[in-house]
Coordinates of C-alpha atoms in Angstrom, one line a residue:
M816 CA 18.9 -8.3 26.0
S817 CA 16.9 -4.9 24.7
R818 CA 20.2 -3.0 25.6
L819 CA 22.2 -5.3 23.8
F820 CA 20.2 -5.2 20.8
F821 CA 19.8 -1.2 20.1
V822 CA 23.5 -1.6 19.8
L823 CA 23.8 -4.0 17.3
I824 CA 20.7 -2.1 15.5
T825 CA 22.9 1.0 15.2
F826 CA 26.2 -0.9 14.3
I827 CA 24.2 -2.8 11.9
T828 CA 23.3 0.7 10.3
M829 CA 26.2 2.3 10.3
C830 CA 27.5 -0.8 8.6
A831 CA 25.1 -0.4 5.9
G832 CA 25.4 3.2 5.8
L833 CA 29.3 2.2 5.0
N834 CA 28.9 -0.4 2.5
A835 CA 25.2 -0.9 1.4
Q836 CA 24.9 0.8 -2.2
T837 CA 21.1 0.7 -2.8
L838 CA 19.3 0.2 0.3
T839 CA 18.9 4.0 2.1
K840 CA 19.0 4.1 5.8
R841 CA 15.0 4.2 5.5
Q842 CA 14.1 1.4 3.7
I843 CA 16.6 -0.6 6.0
N844 CA 14.6 0.8 9.1
L845 CA 11.4 0.2 7.3
A846 CA 12.3 -3.8 6.9
V847 CA 13.8 -4.2 10.4
I848 CA 10.4 -3.4 11.9
A849 CA 8.8 -5.4 9.5
S850 CA 10.6 -8.2 9.8
L851 CA 10.1 -8.2 13.8
E852 CA 6.4 -7.3 13.4
A853 CA 6.5 -10.6 11.5
Q854 CA 8.3 -12.7 13.9
G855 CA 6.0 -11.1 16.9
D856 CA 9.3 -9.5 18.5
M857 CA 7.7 -7.1 20.6
T858 CA 10.6 -6.5 22.7
R859 CA 13.4 -5.6 19.9
L860 CA 10.5 -3.9 18.0
K861 CA 10.5 -1.3 21.0
D862 CA 14.3 -0.5 20.5
S863 CA 13.7 -0.7 16.4
L864 CA 11.5 1.6 16.8
K865 CA 13.5 4.5 18.6
K866 CA 15.8 3.7 16.5
C867 CA 13.3 4.2 13.1
L868 CA 12.3 7.6 14.5
D869 CA 15.5 8.9 15.5
D870 CA 16.9 8.4 11.9
G871 CA 13.8 10.4 10.4
V872 CA 11.5 7.9 9.6
T873 CA 8.0 9.4 10.1
I874 CA 5.8 8.4 12.4
N875 CA 3.1 8.1 10.3
E876 CA 5.5 6.2 7.6
I877 CA 6.0 3.4 10.2
K878 CA 2.1 3.9 11.3
E879 CA 1.5 2.8 7.2
A880 CA 3.9 0.2 7.3
M881 CA 2.4 -1.9 10.6
S882 CA -1.0 -1.3 8.8
H883 CA 0.2 -2.7 5.6
L884 CA 1.7 -6.0 6.9
Y885 CA -1.7 -6.6 8.7
A886 CA -2.7 -8.4 5.0
Y887 CA 0.5 -10.7 5.6
T888 CA 1.5 -11.4 9.5
G889 CA -2.3 -10.8 10.7
F890 CA -4.5 -7.7 12.5
P891 CA -2.5 -9.6 15.7
R892 CA 0.9 -8.7 14.8
S893 CA 0.1 -5.5 13.1
L894 CA -2.4 -4.2 16.4
N895 CA 0.3 -5.3 18.8
A896 CA 3.1 -3.2 16.9
L897 CA 1.2 -0.1 16.5
G898 CA 0.3 -0.9 20.4
V899 CA 4.4 -0.8 21.0
L900 CA 4.5 2.3 18.4
S901 CA 1.8 4.2 20.6
N902 CA 3.6 3.9 23.8
V903 CA 7.4 4.7 22.5
L904 CA 6.2 7.7 21.6
E905 CA 4.2 8.4 25.0
E906 CA 7.8 7.8 26.2
R907 CA 9.7 9.9 24.2
K908 CA 7.0 12.2 25.0
S909 CA 7.5 12.3 27.8
N910 CA 11.3 13.0 27.8
G911 CA 10.7 15.4 25.9
V912 CA 11.5 14.0 22.1
Y913 CA 8.6 15.3 19.8
D914 CA 8.9 13.1 16.5
D915 CA 8.1 14.6 13.4
E916 CA 4.7 13.0 12.2
G917 CA 5.0 13.3 8.7
K918 CA 2.7 13.4 5.9
A919 CA -1.1 13.2 7.4
W920 CA -2.9 10.2 6.4
T921 CA -5.6 11.2 3.9
R922 CA -8.8 8.6 3.5
P923 CA -8.3 6.7 0.2
A924 CA -11.0 7.5 -3.2
V925 CA -11.5 3.8 -3.9
W926 CA -12.6 3.2 -0.3
D927 CA -15.4 5.2 -1.1
D928 CA -16.0 3.3 -4.9
A929 CA -16.0 -0.5 -4.4
S930 CA -15.3 -1.1 -8.6
L931 CA -12.6 1.6 -8.4
A932 CA -10.5 -0.3 -6.1
L933 CA -11.3 -3.4 -8.4
S934 CA -10.3 -1.8 -10.8
Q935 CA -6.9 -0.1 -10.1
G936 CA -6.1 -3.3 -7.6
T937 CA -6.8 -5.4 -10.7
D938 CA -3.8 -3.2 -12.4
I939 CA -1.6 -3.3 -9.6
Q940 CA -1.7 -7.2 -9.0
T941 CA -0.7 -7.3 -12.6
K942 CA 2.6 -5.5 -12.6
L943 CA 3.6 -7.2 -9.8
S944 CA 2.8 -10.5 -10.6
G945 CA 4.0 -9.5 -14.6
R946 CA 1.2 -11.1 -15.7
P947 CA -3.1 -10.9 -15.3
Y948 CA -3.4 -13.3 -12.1
N949 CA -7.1 -14.8 -11.6
F950 CA -7.4 -17.5 -8.5
E951 CA -10.8 -19.2 -9.4
F952 CA -9.9 -21.8 -7.5
C953 CA -11.5 -19.2 -4.7
P954 CA -13.2 -16.8 -6.0
Q955 CA -13.5 -14.7 -2.7
N956 CA -9.9 -14.3 -1.9
D957 CA -9.4 -13.6 -5.7
Y958 CA -11.8 -10.6 -5.0
Y959 CA -9.9 -9.8 -2.0
L960 CA -6.7 -9.6 -3.5
K961 CA -7.4 -7.0 -6.2
S962 CA -10.1 -5.4 -4.4
H963 CA -8.4 -5.3 -0.7
L964 CA -5.1 -5.6 -0.2
F965 CA -3.5 -4.7 -3.6
G966 CA -7.0 -1.9 -4.4
D967 CA -7.3 -0.4 -0.9
I968 CA -4.0 -1.2 0.8
F969 CA -1.8 0.0 -1.9
A970 CA -3.8 3.6 -2.6
G971 CA -2.6 4.7 0.5
D972 CA 0.0 7.2 -0.5
L973 CA 2.2 7.0 2.5
L974 CA 4.5 4.7 1.3
S975 CA 5.2 4.4 -2.5
P976 CA 4.8 0.7 -4.1
S977 CA 8.3 -0.2 -4.4
D978 CA 8.6 0.7 0.0
R979 CA 5.1 -1.8 0.6
E980 CA 7.3 -4.1 -1.3
I981 CA 10.0 -3.5 0.5
V982 CA 8.5 -3.9 4.1
T983 CA 6.7 -7.1 2.7
V984 CA 9.8 -9.1 1.5
A985 CA 11.0 -8.7 4.7
A986 CA 7.8 -9.4 7.1
L987 CA 7.3 -12.9 4.8
A988 CA 11.5 -13.6 4.8
S989 CA 10.9 -13.6 8.9
M990 CA 7.5 -16.4 8.7
K991 CA 7.7 -19.9 8.4
G992 CA 5.7 -21.8 5.6
V993 CA 5.4 -18.9 3.0
T994 CA 8.1 -19.8 0.5
P995 CA 6.2 -19.5 -2.6
Q996 CA 5.0 -16.4 -1.5
F997 CA 8.3 -14.7 -0.3
E998 CA 10.0 -15.6 -3.5
A999 CA 7.2 -14.1 -5.5
H1000 CA 7.5 -11.3 -3.5
K1001 CA 10.8 -11.0 -4.4
R1002 CA 10.4 -10.8 -8.1
G1003 CA 7.3 -8.6 -7.4
A1004 CA 9.5 -6.1 -5.4
V1005 CA 11.4 -5.5 -8.9
N1006 CA 8.2 -4.9 -10.8
M1007 CA 7.4 -2.4 -8.3
G1008 CA 9.5 0.1 -8.8
N1009 CA 12.6 -1.1 -6.8
T1010 CA 16.0 -2.7 -8.7
K1011 CA 17.0 -6.8 -8.3
E1012 CA 20.1 -5.5 -6.5
Q1013 CA 17.7 -3.4 -3.9
I1014 CA 16.4 -6.8 -3.4
D1015 CA 19.1 -8.9 -3.0
E1016 CA 20.9 -6.8 -0.8
L1017 CA 17.6 -6.8 1.6
C1018 CA 18.1 -10.1 1.8
A1019 CA 21.8 -10.4 2.4
Y1020 CA 21.5 -8.0 5.0
L1021 CA 18.6 -9.5 6.6
S1022 CA 20.2 -12.5 6.4
A1023 CA 23.4 -12.1 7.6
Y1024 CA 22.3 -10.1 11.3
G1025 CA 20.0 -13.2 11.7
L1026 CA 16.7 -10.7 11.5
S1027 CA 15.2 -13.0 9.3
Q1028 CA 16.4 -15.9 6.8
C1029 CA 16.1 -14.6 2.9
D1030 CA 17.1 -17.4 0.9
N1031 CA 15.3 -20.5 -1.4
A1032 CA 14.7 -22.8 1.3
A1033 CA 13.4 -20.0 4.3
D1034 CA 10.8 -22.9 6.0
A1035 CA 14.2 -24.7 7.0
V1036 CA 15.4 -21.9 8.8
A1037 CA 12.7 -18.9 10.0
G1038 CA 11.3 -19.3 13.4
D1039 CA 12.5 -19.0 16.6
W1040 CA 15.9 -19.9 16.5
P1041 CA 18.6 -17.1 15.5
K1042 CA 20.6 -17.7 12.5
G1043 CA 23.6 -15.6 13.9
V1044 CA 26.9 -15.0 12.3
P1045 CA 29.1 -16.6 10.2
N1046 CA 31.0 -18.9 11.9
V1047 CA 34.4 -17.8 10.9
N1048 CA 36.2 -19.4 13.4
Y1049 CA 35.3 -22.8 12.4
A1050 CA 35.3 -22.2 8.6
K1051 CA 38.6 -24.3 7.8
Y1052 CA 36.8 -27.3 9.0
F1053 CA 33.9 -27.3 7.2
I1054 CA 32.8 -27.8 3.7
G1055 CA 30.2 -25.3 2.8
D1056 CA 28.8 -21.9 4.6
S1057 CA 27.7 -22.3 8.0
H1058 CA 26.4 -19.4 11.0
V1059 CA 26.5 -19.7 14.7
A1060 CA 24.6 -18.4 17.6
L1061 CA 25.3 -18.8 21.0
C1062 CA 22.3 -20.0 23.0
S1063 CA 22.0 -18.4 26.9
P1064 CA 21.3 -20.9 29.0
K1065 CA 20.4 -20.4 32.5
N1066 CA 20.7 -22.7 35.6
L1067 CA 21.2 -25.7 33.4
S1068 CA 24.0 -28.1 34.5
A1069 CA 24.0 -32.2 34.5
G1070 CA 25.6 -32.1 38.2
D1071 CA 28.4 -30.2 39.9
K1072 CA 31.4 -31.0 37.4
N1073 CA 29.6 -31.5 34.3
V1074 CA 28.3 -28.3 32.6
F1075 CA 26.2 -27.9 29.9
H1076 CA 27.2 -25.4 27.0
A1077 CA 25.1 -24.8 23.5
S1078 CA 25.5 -23.5 20.8
N1079 CA 23.0 -23.1 17.7
V1080 CA 24.8 -23.6 13.9
T1081 CA 22.5 -23.2 11.5
F1082 CA 24.5 -25.4 7.8
E1083 CA 23.4 -24.0 4.4
P1084 CA 22.3 -26.9 1.6
G1085 CA 25.2 -29.1 1.6
C1086 CA 27.5 -28.2 3.9
R1087 CA 29.3 -30.1 6.5
N1088 CA 31.8 -30.1 9.0
N1089 CA 35.3 -32.5 9.2
W1090 CA 35.3 -35.8 10.5
H1091 CA 36.5 -35.3 13.8
I1092 CA 36.4 -36.3 17.5
H1093 CA 35.6 -34.6 20.8
H1094 CA 37.6 -35.6 24.0
G1095 CA 37.3 -35.3 27.1
A1096 CA 33.2 -34.6 26.6
R1097 CA 30.2 -36.4 24.9
Q1098 CA 28.5 -34.0 22.4
I1099 CA 24.5 -33.9 22.3
L1100 CA 23.0 -32.6 18.9
I1101 CA 19.6 -31.4 19.0
C1102 CA 17.8 -30.7 15.3
V1103 CA 15.2 -27.8 15.1
S1104 CA 14.9 -27.0 11.6
G1105 CA 15.4 -28.3 8.2
R1106 CA 17.2 -31.8 7.0
G1107 CA 20.5 -33.2 7.9
W1108 CA 22.9 -35.9 7.8
Y1109 CA 25.4 -37.8 10.9
Q1110 CA 27.2 -40.2 10.5
E1111 CA 30.0 -42.2 13.1
W1112 CA 33.1 -43.9 11.7
G1113 CA 32.2 -47.3 10.6
K1114 CA 28.4 -46.9 10.7
E1115 CA 25.6 -45.8 8.2
P1116 CA 24.9 -42.2 7.9
I1117 CA 22.1 -41.4 9.7
A1118 CA 19.3 -38.5 8.2
L1119 CA 17.9 -36.0 10.4
K1120 CA 14.4 -33.6 10.8
A1121 CA 13.3 -31.3 13.4
G1122 CA 13.0 -33.4 16.9
D1123 CA 16.0 -35.9 15.9
V1124 CA 18.4 -35.9 18.9
I1125 CA 22.0 -37.4 18.5
E1126 CA 24.1 -38.1 21.5
I1127 CA 27.8 -38.6 21.0
P1128 CA 29.7 -40.3 23.4
E1129 CA 33.2 -39.5 23.7
E1130 CA 36.0 -40.4 22.0
V1131 CA 33.9 -41.6 18.7
K1132 CA 34.6 -40.0 15.2
H1133 CA 32.1 -38.5 12.8
W1134 CA 30.8 -35.5 11.3
H1135 CA 27.2 -34.1 11.0
G1136 CA 25.6 -31.1 8.7
A1137 CA 23.2 -30.1 6.0
Q1138 CA 21.2 -32.7 3.3
A1139 CA 22.3 -31.1 0.1
D1140 CA 19.1 -29.6 -1.0
S1141 CA 18.6 -28.3 2.8
W1142 CA 19.3 -26.2 5.3
F1143 CA 19.6 -27.5 8.6
Q1144 CA 20.0 -26.3 12.5
H1145 CA 21.0 -28.1 15.3
V1146 CA 21.8 -26.9 19.0
A1147 CA 24.8 -29.0 19.7
T1148 CA 26.1 -29.6 23.3
H1149 CA 29.2 -30.2 24.9
V1150 CA 29.0 -31.7 28.4
S1151 CA 32.5 -32.1 30.2
M1152 CA 33.3 -35.6 31.0
G1153 CA 36.4 -34.3 33.2
G1154 CA 39.6 -34.1 32.0
E1155 CA 41.2 -31.3 29.3
E1156 CA 38.5 -30.7 26.5
S1157 CA 39.6 -30.5 23.0
N1158 CA 38.6 -31.2 19.3
E1159 CA 40.3 -33.4 17.1
W1160 CA 39.8 -32.3 13.4
L1161 CA 40.6 -34.6 10.5
E1162 CA 39.7 -35.0 7.4
P1163 CA 36.4 -33.7 5.1
V1164 CA 33.2 -35.6 4.1
T1165 CA 34.4 -35.2 0.4
D1166 CA 32.1 -34.2 -2.5
E1167 CA 32.3 -38.1 -3.9
Y1168 CA 31.2 -39.5 -0.8
Y1169 CA 28.3 -36.7 0.5
S1170 CA 27.1 -36.9 -3.7
K1171 CA 26.4 -40.4 -2.9
L1172 CA 24.0 -40.3 0.3
K1173 CA 20.7 -40.4 -0.4

């Protein structure tokens, strides 16, 4: 698994170098490790750190990024990520690889002057937000934000304010339940020196390769289920954009003849497949995130949410997809019923019909 991810990251970075016009290789590497720290995926983080170091990102820059993110991902994920970095560096040293430490860390002056930290932090928060921000509902958090996050943490000079927002956006895009903060930092990243094109490219990059889900409905798809890659092989049978990630079930079957196959399908808002029929197989849909629709021919549509399970007998005409204002993911299984298996794709679910679903 880790080897496959290493190959993927290598390929992605090569493609980014060819196609990306605004993000640097360094920024992409920092964004990748930020995303993986936020997800708590220490296995993939190990290989991405090796790639990061090979591409010239310094040890102290990586440390600073992981330390900065504790304010967003929490101390446990930050400390775990730093532990992986430490192990990677020891392993590389044992193999005769000595990586660039980079600029030395120095203690910021604001750490010894609480009033200066509060003043500077207030200025930075105002710049990032685009206006003065006061969280009067909870004065404690207002002080922590101004004095500690935007004061103490942003005072470090190993990463620029624009770098800090790159890693922050990447991390928030990989977490559930933080959509307001994710959207705010997308705007704030521009205020702190990035261009809108850079942030749009960052979001498209992370989303396209399943590292995180950068969109206006991040909660619907961020989490343990991968978004996968564009579903190009079946695009002509869908209205809207969908994505697919193959699942890898181990030792799963429904008997000697009925073999279990699975893939995770992600529908963007409003996306749905055409009416279709499965011959020689029954299908099971396991809804894992977001909100969607399922309908059998001649029956009323059924609204779906995470945790719902739909069993579709063979030879039943049906369609399924996302609701108009939500991403939707389900794991789709095809269980052989004997004989030749095939999908019969039929007419689309028209905009006129779909728009009436409530």
